[in-house]
Amino acid sequence: MIMFTSLFYLGIFLSLLGFVLPLLRLENNRKAHRTFSYSLSILSSVSFLAFSALVFLKKGEYLIPVYSNAGLIDFTFYVDQLSAFFIAVISVVSLSSAVYSFGYGEHLSHERRKDYMASLLNLFALSMVLVVASYNTLEFIFFWELLSMSSFLFVLFEYGKPGTRKAGLYYFIMTQLSTMFLLLGFFGIYANTGSFNIQPVTSLQNLTLIFLSLFIGFSIKAGVVPFHKWLPYAHPAAPSNISAMMSGVMLKVAIYGLMRFTLTVLPQERWWGVLILVAGTVSAILGVIYALKEHDIKRLLAYHSIENIGIILIGFGLYLIYSANDLNELAILALAAALFHTLNHALFKSLLFLTAGSVVSATGKHNIEEYGGLIKTMPYTAALFLIGAVSISGLPPFNGFVSELMLFQAFLGSYLIQDPLLKSLVVLCLSGFALTSALAAACFVKAFGITFLAVPRSESARDAKEVGKCMIAGAVIPAVLCIVLGVFSLQIFSLMGYRTDLPDMLVIGIIMSLFYAITYLVLKNTAANKVRAGETWGCGTPLSSRTEYTASGFSQPIVRFFKDIYQTREVNERRFYDKQNTLFKEGAGEIHLMKFFEEKLYDPVARSINYLSIKVSALENWSLDTYVLYAFLAVLATVAYVGWIA
Amino acid sequence: MIDAIPIPGIIQAILVLIMITGALIVTRKDLLSLLSMYRLQSLLLMFLALVLYAESGNYVLLQMAVLTLASKVLLIPYIIRRMQKEINISKDISFHYISPAYSLFITVALIFFSYYSLSKTLNELTDNKLFYLGAVFGISLALMGMMVTFSRKKIVTKTIGYLMMENGALIFSIFITELPFLIEVLIIIDLVILVLLAAILAVGMDSSIEEFQAKLERIKHPARNGGTH
Amino acid sequence: MNPAQVLCIAINAGLILGISPFFMGLVKKTKALCQGRRGPPLMQPYYNLAKLLKKERVYSGNSSVIMKATPYINMAAITAAALFIPVACITTPAYGLGNIILFLYLLALAKFFMALAGLDAGSTFGGMSSSREMSISSIIEPITIVVFAALVYTLHTVNFYDMFSQTTIMQPFFQPELLFISIPLFIVLIVETARVPVDNPETHLELTMVHEGMLLEYSGRDLAFMEFSNSIKQTLFMAVLINTILPWGLSAELTAPAILFSAAAFLVKGAFLAVLMGLFESAQAKVRLFALPSLFALAFFFSILTVCLEVFS
Amino acid sequence: MALIEYALFALAVICLTALTKSHRLMSVLSLIHVLSCFLLIYSVLSTPVFPKYYIDENFMIDYLSVYEILIASTVFLLVVIYRKDYLENLLARGFLNKNNLALVYAAMNSLLLVIILSFSSNNLALLWIFAELTTLFSALMIAVMNSQKNIDAALKYVFISSTVMVFTFIGLVLLFTETEKTLGAGTLNWSALMENAKNLDPHVLITAYAFIFLGFAAKAGIAPFHTALPHAYSKAPSSVSTVLSAVVLNIGLFAILRIYSIMRETGSAAAASNILLFYGMLSIVIGSLSMLHQKNTRKLIAFSSVENSGLMLIGIGISTPAALFWVLLHTLAYSLTKASLFLSTGILHNQYLSNKVENIKAALQVQPFASAALIIGTAAIIGIPPFLPFTTKFSILAEIAKYSVFLLIPVLGFILITYAGFAVVLTEAFTRDSEEEKPGDLKKYRAPLGLKAPIVLLLLVILFLGLYTPKELIDLIWNITRTLYR
């Protein structure tokens, strides 16, 4: 018991130290300081990891008092299996991110920036851990805001680049919007119970309001459609090691919040599961469909995060539906799927972001159309990216497949539900989910194929060099875990005490490698082992990088299939010689892909607030007379009110 | 000794006269006559204090009458007169938001408004009809003063508007004799400082050429309104 | 797993592996006869494979390790999938063999790498085919899943072995759900095996080819593997369809006569289905790529209908 | 030292300041004056009898006065440290006339004096007069700069608050009459009113309250009486804006709190808090929406303080002791944070000679200190942990939720808009493409330590208080809460 908590304290202490040290600039050898700070980050991740593993295995609940101040702030942390699980997820990703940063952090442009990177990385990781371990809502918001703030600074980190400011603003406003919804939910609970503690509540007024505001608040932060719009802006803008953490675990913090409050705090209602399932399905489908259209590698990955968050929500929604229908075994399967997918997504998404970061820093380009052939110059990065791509596409025997398999199993068990309408809804969501996973595979064929295969499409891709050891090592950690968690999934589950009749991926893996080995070995020594190098068949024309298939070409059929979802807008401009518009001079026609949510949801809201704001700002017109008039009217109104009530 | 004099009638008459001066201040354009109206109003206020003193025999009222005479009839108008000379303009022609004719209608509306809004409160507070009248007229006068402040262009007029508000408030306090004299004195000091400050500032502002330039600049850069020290 | 189970699975897989090229040849022969040609001999696919295994391989200078590894990965995944479908004898295997989702995803793994290999050489044909392949497979995926879900809803299990041991006992012809399921299942079969009207396995024309385009750069032994694995995949889907509507003959006991009988029964049923496929293909014209969604929508409609049948009854 | 001695001492200081010509001496005298305020608090607190009355109970120092004087003195202390170097710079650039220097110092000292007197007034009429006087001295300090726009701003400041404050006088008269009628002898002493609040007629009281509220609302920067503030803050020298927003605004809230605590005892409490809630909400709406299109950093902060006053008004209006506790702590947090913001903009102003966003170029390279201070201060003011405003804002909002969740929804919505406003302006100011806009020809202004130290100090204090609030402070505020909300 003592050892447990001391690990937790140690983690906090190391992170804080790592946060403060680079800021102080104690000596001239700043690089040593940064290295030290990253090492502290690694150490603290390790200690958090050990701590959460112990808690998880002992299945206990622990209250850890850290600091409290005269009843204003009470930093008491609460760790049970759920939070321990999330702490472990966060720690693994921060660990690999920190290792990666040894190399990546030194590529940044200014000395000061490098310092901030090392410092903020610690704060960022720590605040995530502490949000997850929060015991009261004040604490939750405290670290939640620290998290938002540190990630906001990271989004603005390279503020000189075009688009970064927009990304930063988008991100800031959306995260604060989510905080506002959370506050509404938290205070709704507080108004009922009078306590900030995150504890089970039995009866609540305004339960629907509270649940909806919490759901929306967490959805915004998790990037659930239609609140996802900040994600594809913010993730590409942030440095890659941070994108890995943002996408890999920051979104999961929101998932944790949703799970914590719906599972243990609020009394559940039947329709919540349906809402969450539908929201999850919609964001899974739309996330991947948008990803297909995207050619900025980091933005593509960001859209996939939306998809995967959707998948996690699908699992969680199924859990709620099944447990409302008393199908406990299925419910547990669905929840396990959701949680396992949380872990898996954290791993493969951080792996993908880290390797994408390596590619970006090796080529200096973001657009996958400008890559190509990198597998020859950057073989390690390519292999790691491939592992991530296979995992995220949900192919056996990797981890992504296992969680998707569990979800499919959970879906297919829906024949036990009594309500026919609910049953058919579940089937519809199932088909949506299937579509999602197939499209994800298509998208990663594109991402990997266009980036790493064939001939380089630009000078920078041709001249790319393999990145340094640290950056590879950082990506190796999640890659190994992707394989291990996939192949040994059943063994790990039974180690954790969860018995299930899922297929044993170890056996499947062995069978496959056996077949691979047999075919390979049998044919290795036969006569026809001659290999000749030739040219690609191009119907006689010389092939170059210009004739290769492009990413837009690749996704074009799917874009055509789903053209109703990607709405287009035509813009016609015509200029005339005369005012009556009879003599046509010149014109231009464009077809834009509509940013549906941005144009139909975000912009109208923003516009109306803007309109109001302009109207209100116009009240301030620099004229004393007007100002006194306002005061005069206010006096009259107040007197009238008083006269009315007296 | 002065039973023969119908004191309530006199008070009513003075109150009505004060309101008339107020109405004139609202509508007049000539700065000089505005000032005289204000002076007249203050004088009437002094008389009001004297009449009330005659009725109740409270020395504070007498002191107040003297104080009003010294400050509001003599000192403050003097300062404003100096200021007017300095600025060298004699008319405040343009009206903002309200034209003179409408402002009179609004004045009537304000009186009714104050009456109806405050009737319940005042009924609770006193049975004295005169106090009632004084309260309603006082508040109306204050509101009228505020109207002057926002509907007239020149700082001089605005200052007079403010002083009229102050007079309205004073009508109130005259009926309540026991308000500590110290406070009355402080109020007057406050008022004098304010007028002085307004005078000094107005010299900087109202000098017509300067205002023209400021306007010009505002037309040139409508968006800009911050900046220099 | 006990040796009997292992043996049973091995027999199934062996049968599938052995018989697949034959079905391929049969379809080709049927089509040729329909077109008024004599067509290649029924055993031609076997000859092809034997020939290809002896030939040297040519790799494009642009290609990478992906190109070289894909045939093996393909073979491994699809052979593993062959362990999932009973064609001759039924048992109750452990380790999740027979899991329908795993089955589908093993095939998806093969497809994923095949599409990557298509992109690897930098050829326009390869890229185009990969793109089309992935597009078609992603929109057929919901249909496949719903069809399988319908199977699960009807039979209450997610394992092929359990499913088909139930269907052998039931009378599928009197089970309208299963008959309904067979229609979308047939469409899935057509799509997954790259046949007209979705794809045309015969041509190497830029306009029409989907599956073949990815194999353009392959030669020798690699090509043999790719062709072979494709034929196995076809047999697997055929077996699913056959076992759903016509499961008679599947033996639950592991004795030589029973196995021989059921293998023969499968051969007959498979041959019948292959001829049917050939006839179907001959009767259809290739549909434009972008007209496919409406075809798929029809299939989706059917599959949802079967689910509704189950849900609302 | 008692209040009277302090007042005499302060008058002496003012006279001396007016006489001397040495800038250094003026600065030292002001410093002594501020320190004497601390001495006053110390001497008041050192004897256990509380509250303390002076001059016929016309003056009273109770816990609330001590608290407010403490905030005022702290801000003044830092401003005094900051001011000397700041004014030197203004003198050097000719924005300020050398002859006016004594006036500036005298006005500043007088302002401090009247502020302290208004916080220690028991008589509401005295409070009103002193509040009025703070307006005048503030206006004087705004107007002292060599610019017509300053005069304009000063005039606005004077006219808007003074005209509305006339109504306060009417309210006071009503209140006085009522006490005269019910108690026999009229009184405006707050302590006496608190004692007898239950006996007074609620209808008359609510009318009186409404009038009194209007005037002090103008002082507290409540919409729609806030209109002068943005102009005044943006035109005045930083040191003056700091005092105006961090201290003078508190007088209004202080007075409203005093009056409301009387009303709370009577039958018209609900109507009284409705007025507060209405004006609070109005301020939040107007303040936040005005921030979104702001191009001037100081006006931005001004509107933020309007919004914030609104929030505090709502906090008072919901009328629970817990809410009051947090509002009071928030007053401290907010005053200090706002002070740091205004002081930081002062340094930026010295560099760019403008408060407008469009003129701030490559600030992160040219003025890293001021930029960082402004960013951190903004983070603090919008309620980002671990600074003190986070805790207080969080708790006020929680108390609002307890009052009504549906009141909370619009409040949260408009608070979000203020966040957006800050974010828009700050990102615009600091992240404009620095590669393009090389500092190049910009002459770098080196801020002396005297300008930097107060900012650092303020930020450290709110950081420290955010993590550790001393028990003494908490006890003090609970004592205030108990005296106000019986």
XYZ file of C-alpha atoms in Angstrom, chain A residues 232-551:
320
model
C -8.154 18.214 -38.089
C -6.932 21.742 -37.468
C -5.152 21.282 -34.194
C -3.417 17.965 -34.629
C -1.480 18.852 -37.761
C -0.463 22.178 -36.265
C 1.061 20.675 -33.140
C 4.534 19.134 -33.196
C 4.335 15.433 -34.086
C 5.333 14.038 -30.721
C 2.529 16.107 -29.226
C 0.053 15.127 -31.924
C 0.788 11.572 -30.940
C -0.148 12.332 -27.375
C -3.092 14.532 -28.254
C -4.580 12.008 -30.562
C -3.416 8.975 -28.701
C -4.384 9.883 -25.185
C -5.795 13.352 -24.768
C -8.965 12.301 -26.524
C -9.079 9.279 -24.252
C -9.165 11.506 -21.225
C -12.517 12.702 -22.477
C -13.591 9.119 -23.009
C -12.555 8.414 -19.465
C -14.686 11.289 -18.255
C -17.693 10.053 -20.150
C -17.240 6.545 -18.820
C -16.615 7.691 -15.281
C -19.701 9.840 -15.130
C -22.085 7.531 -16.926
C -20.826 4.375 -15.283
C -20.252 5.310 -11.695
C -21.708 8.732 -10.993
C -25.034 9.231 -12.701
C -27.988 6.863 -12.498
C -28.207 5.507 -16.033
C -31.192 5.846 -18.245
C -32.117 3.541 -21.080
C -31.821 5.922 -23.988
C -28.233 6.970 -23.236
C -26.827 3.857 -24.824
C -28.775 4.465 -28.002
C -27.587 8.054 -28.184
C -23.980 7.083 -27.636
C -24.161 4.215 -30.095
C -25.629 6.394 -32.823
C -23.186 9.223 -32.150
C -20.337 6.739 -32.243
C -21.456 5.195 -35.505
C -21.951 8.539 -37.176
C -18.560 9.816 -36.159
C -16.870 6.567 -37.104
C -18.326 6.646 -40.611
C -17.886 10.337 -41.222
C -14.430 10.366 -39.689
C -13.126 7.758 -42.045
C -14.924 9.173 -45.051
C -13.347 12.553 -44.446
C -10.006 10.907 -43.872
C -10.155 9.348 -47.315
C -10.391 12.738 -48.906
C -7.497 14.133 -46.908
C -3.945 14.208 -48.202
C -2.183 16.005 -45.422
C -0.738 13.062 -43.566
C -1.289 14.403 -40.074
C -4.753 15.632 -40.861
C -5.581 12.241 -42.295
C -4.514 10.670 -39.049
C -6.540 13.226 -37.144
C -9.677 12.228 -39.025
C -8.912 8.641 -38.182
C -8.881 9.609 -34.550
C -12.433 10.815 -34.974
C -13.271 7.461 -36.489
C -11.662 5.511 -33.695
C -13.257 7.577 -30.997
C -16.486 6.717 -32.719
C -15.599 3.044 -32.491
C -14.881 3.356 -28.796
C -18.213 5.069 -28.300
C -19.927 2.305 -30.254
C -18.532 -0.189 -27.770
C -19.560 1.940 -24.853
C -23.025 2.513 -26.268
C -23.454 -1.216 -26.771
C -22.420 -1.739 -23.194
C -25.096 0.633 -21.985
C -27.723 -0.941 -24.216
C -26.891 -4.452 -23.140
C -26.695 -3.655 -19.481
C -30.048 -1.881 -19.705
C -31.402 -5.090 -21.200
C -29.774 -7.269 -18.561
C -27.470 -9.004 -21.010
C -24.508 -8.894 -18.729
C -22.090 -11.102 -20.564
C -22.514 -9.161 -23.783
C -22.331 -5.910 -21.878
C -19.006 -6.853 -20.369
C -17.749 -7.917 -23.779
C -18.753 -4.565 -25.268
C -17.149 -2.612 -22.450
C -14.002 -4.680 -22.671
C -13.969 -4.022 -26.404
C -14.337 -0.294 -25.858
C -11.582 -0.195 -23.281
C -9.283 -2.421 -25.253
C -9.839 -0.341 -28.323
C -8.993 2.705 -26.258
C -5.652 1.206 -25.449
C -5.113 -0.031 -28.967
C -5.981 3.223 -30.567
C -3.640 4.998 -28.208
C -0.854 2.681 -29.290
C -1.275 2.549 -33.020
C -2.301 6.155 -33.366
C 0.709 7.387 -31.451
C 2.846 5.024 -33.501
C 1.391 6.454 -36.690
C 1.794 10.040 -35.574
C 5.349 9.481 -34.467
C 6.334 7.830 -37.730
C 4.400 10.444 -39.680
C 6.373 13.015 -37.729
C 9.579 11.303 -38.792
C 8.442 11.433 -42.393
C 7.476 15.084 -42.111
C 10.746 16.048 -40.515
C 12.729 14.020 -43.067
C 10.961 15.525 -46.072
C 9.670 18.818 -44.749
C 6.357 18.207 -46.458
C 2.908 17.415 -45.125
C 1.161 16.353 -48.295
C 1.371 12.666 -49.083
C 1.273 13.473 -52.794
C 4.800 14.742 -52.370
C 6.141 11.587 -50.797
C 6.664 8.223 -52.455
C 9.308 5.537 -52.387
C 10.300 6.306 -48.834
C 10.408 2.607 -47.962
C 13.788 2.459 -49.647
C 15.326 5.443 -47.895
C 13.549 5.122 -44.563
C 13.075 1.374 -44.134
C 12.630 1.370 -40.339
C 10.117 4.145 -40.351
C 8.263 2.402 -43.156
C 8.150 -0.885 -41.297
C 6.876 0.835 -38.169
C 4.277 2.775 -40.093
C 3.157 -0.430 -41.744
C 2.628 -2.049 -38.375
C 0.530 0.926 -37.353
C -1.399 0.866 -40.598
C -2.172 -2.826 -40.330
C -3.232 -2.397 -36.727
C -5.510 0.545 -37.370
C -7.077 -1.212 -40.324
C -8.063 -3.959 -37.924
C -6.258 -6.809 -39.604
C -5.322 -9.983 -37.785
C -3.347 -10.800 -35.777
C -2.629 -7.247 -34.569
C -4.272 -5.498 -31.662
C -6.650 -3.351 -33.691
C -8.237 -6.466 -35.022
C -8.820 -7.965 -31.617
C -10.823 -5.026 -30.331
C -12.794 -4.807 -33.546
C -13.446 -8.523 -33.354
C -14.751 -8.136 -29.845
C -17.017 -5.362 -31.003
C -18.306 -7.447 -33.869
C -18.986 -10.285 -31.494
C -20.810 -7.914 -29.201
C -22.830 -6.623 -32.114
C -23.690 -10.088 -33.329
C -24.940 -11.034 -29.900
C -27.725 -8.506 -30.313
C -30.127 -11.281 -31.305
C -30.708 -11.647 -27.589
C -32.271 -8.182 -27.322
C -36.051 -8.305 -27.026
C -37.043 -4.964 -28.481
C -37.225 -5.391 -32.296
C -36.685 -1.701 -33.017
C -33.586 -1.567 -30.891
C -32.394 -4.757 -32.528
C -32.727 -3.355 -36.026
C -31.000 -0.157 -34.953
C -28.113 -2.225 -33.696
C -27.928 -4.080 -37.012
C -27.868 -0.805 -38.905
C -25.052 0.431 -36.692
C -23.299 -2.867 -37.293
C -23.343 -2.319 -41.017
C -22.035 1.192 -40.469
C -19.260 -0.153 -38.328
C -18.345 -2.713 -40.989
C -18.239 0.019 -43.574
C -15.958 2.018 -41.322
C -13.420 -0.684 -40.838
C -13.320 -1.502 -44.552
C -12.893 2.148 -45.455
C -10.150 2.496 -42.885
C -8.261 -0.292 -44.589
C -8.730 1.445 -47.920
C -7.493 4.675 -46.458
C -4.363 3.122 -45.056
C -3.602 1.338 -48.288
C -3.609 4.828 -49.698
C -1.599 6.358 -46.878
C 1.058 3.696 -46.808
C 1.119 3.007 -50.508
C 1.386 6.591 -51.667
C 3.835 7.571 -48.935
C 6.248 4.705 -48.906
C 5.876 2.740 -52.116
C 6.752 3.289 -55.754
C 8.850 6.218 -56.944
C 9.523 9.462 -55.034
C 7.189 12.201 -56.175
C 9.283 15.177 -55.139
C 12.861 16.220 -54.627
C 12.488 16.292 -50.877
C 11.129 12.761 -50.840
C 14.031 11.607 -52.961
C 16.568 13.182 -50.630
C 14.927 12.020 -47.414
C 17.190 10.347 -44.887
C 16.256 7.861 -42.218
C 15.666 9.602 -38.882
C 17.822 9.159 -35.796
C 17.823 6.304 -33.363
C 15.756 7.977 -30.674
C 12.942 8.761 -33.041
C 12.883 5.175 -34.188
C 13.136 3.841 -30.672
C 10.221 6.010 -29.593
C 8.057 4.465 -32.274
C 9.286 0.946 -31.621
C 7.656 0.874 -28.181
C 4.060 1.200 -29.371
C 4.818 -0.965 -32.403
C 5.977 -3.841 -30.268
C 2.996 -3.386 -28.008
C 0.669 -3.421 -31.018
C 1.936 -6.844 -31.952
C 2.125 -8.193 -28.438
C -1.322 -7.007 -27.471
C -2.706 -8.499 -30.640
C -1.044 -11.862 -30.611
C -1.218 -12.450 -26.886
C -4.598 -10.820 -26.403
C -6.316 -13.866 -24.999
C -3.484 -14.609 -22.617
C -3.475 -11.027 -21.396
C -7.218 -11.082 -20.881
C -7.056 -14.217 -18.811
C -4.169 -12.752 -16.839
C -6.435 -9.850 -15.994
C -9.146 -12.254 -15.015
C -11.409 -11.736 -17.990
C -12.423 -15.076 -19.465
C -13.923 -15.094 -22.884
C -14.299 -17.418 -25.845
C -12.613 -15.163 -28.338
C -10.385 -16.703 -31.016
C -6.895 -17.260 -29.811
C -4.750 -14.926 -31.862
C -1.608 -16.699 -30.777
C -2.776 -19.874 -32.512
C -3.887 -17.984 -35.581
C -0.580 -16.182 -35.649
C 1.340 -19.405 -35.361
C -0.724 -21.022 -38.068
C -0.151 -18.126 -40.395
C 3.542 -17.922 -39.826
C 3.716 -21.650 -40.233
C 2.062 -21.439 -43.603
C 4.282 -18.541 -44.517
C 7.367 -20.443 -43.488
C 6.295 -23.613 -45.238
C 5.580 -21.969 -48.559
C 8.767 -20.006 -48.293
C 11.019 -22.851 -47.263
C 9.595 -25.451 -49.590
C 10.071 -23.280 -52.568
C 13.364 -21.790 -51.549
C 15.422 -24.655 -52.805
C 13.501 -25.561 -55.891
C 14.931 -24.959 -59.322
C 12.892 -21.958 -60.305
C 14.502 -19.592 -57.897
C 15.772 -17.192 -60.459
C 14.998 -13.554 -60.002
C 15.427 -10.853 -62.572
C 15.095 -7.145 -62.168
C 12.941 -5.488 -64.763
C 10.951 -2.395 -65.393
C 7.396 -1.705 -64.524
C 5.080 -2.384 -67.447
C 3.803 0.894 -68.767
C 2.488 -0.054 -72.198
C 5.735 1.033 -73.697
C 5.760 4.585 -72.396
C 8.539 5.510 -69.997
C 7.194 5.717 -66.461
C 8.118 8.441 -64.040
C 6.777 9.808 -60.815
C 4.327 11.865 -62.881
C 2.614 8.762 -64.210
C 2.156 7.147 -60.858
C -1.216 6.759 -59.279
C -1.884 9.643 -56.916
C -3.630 9.812 -53.598
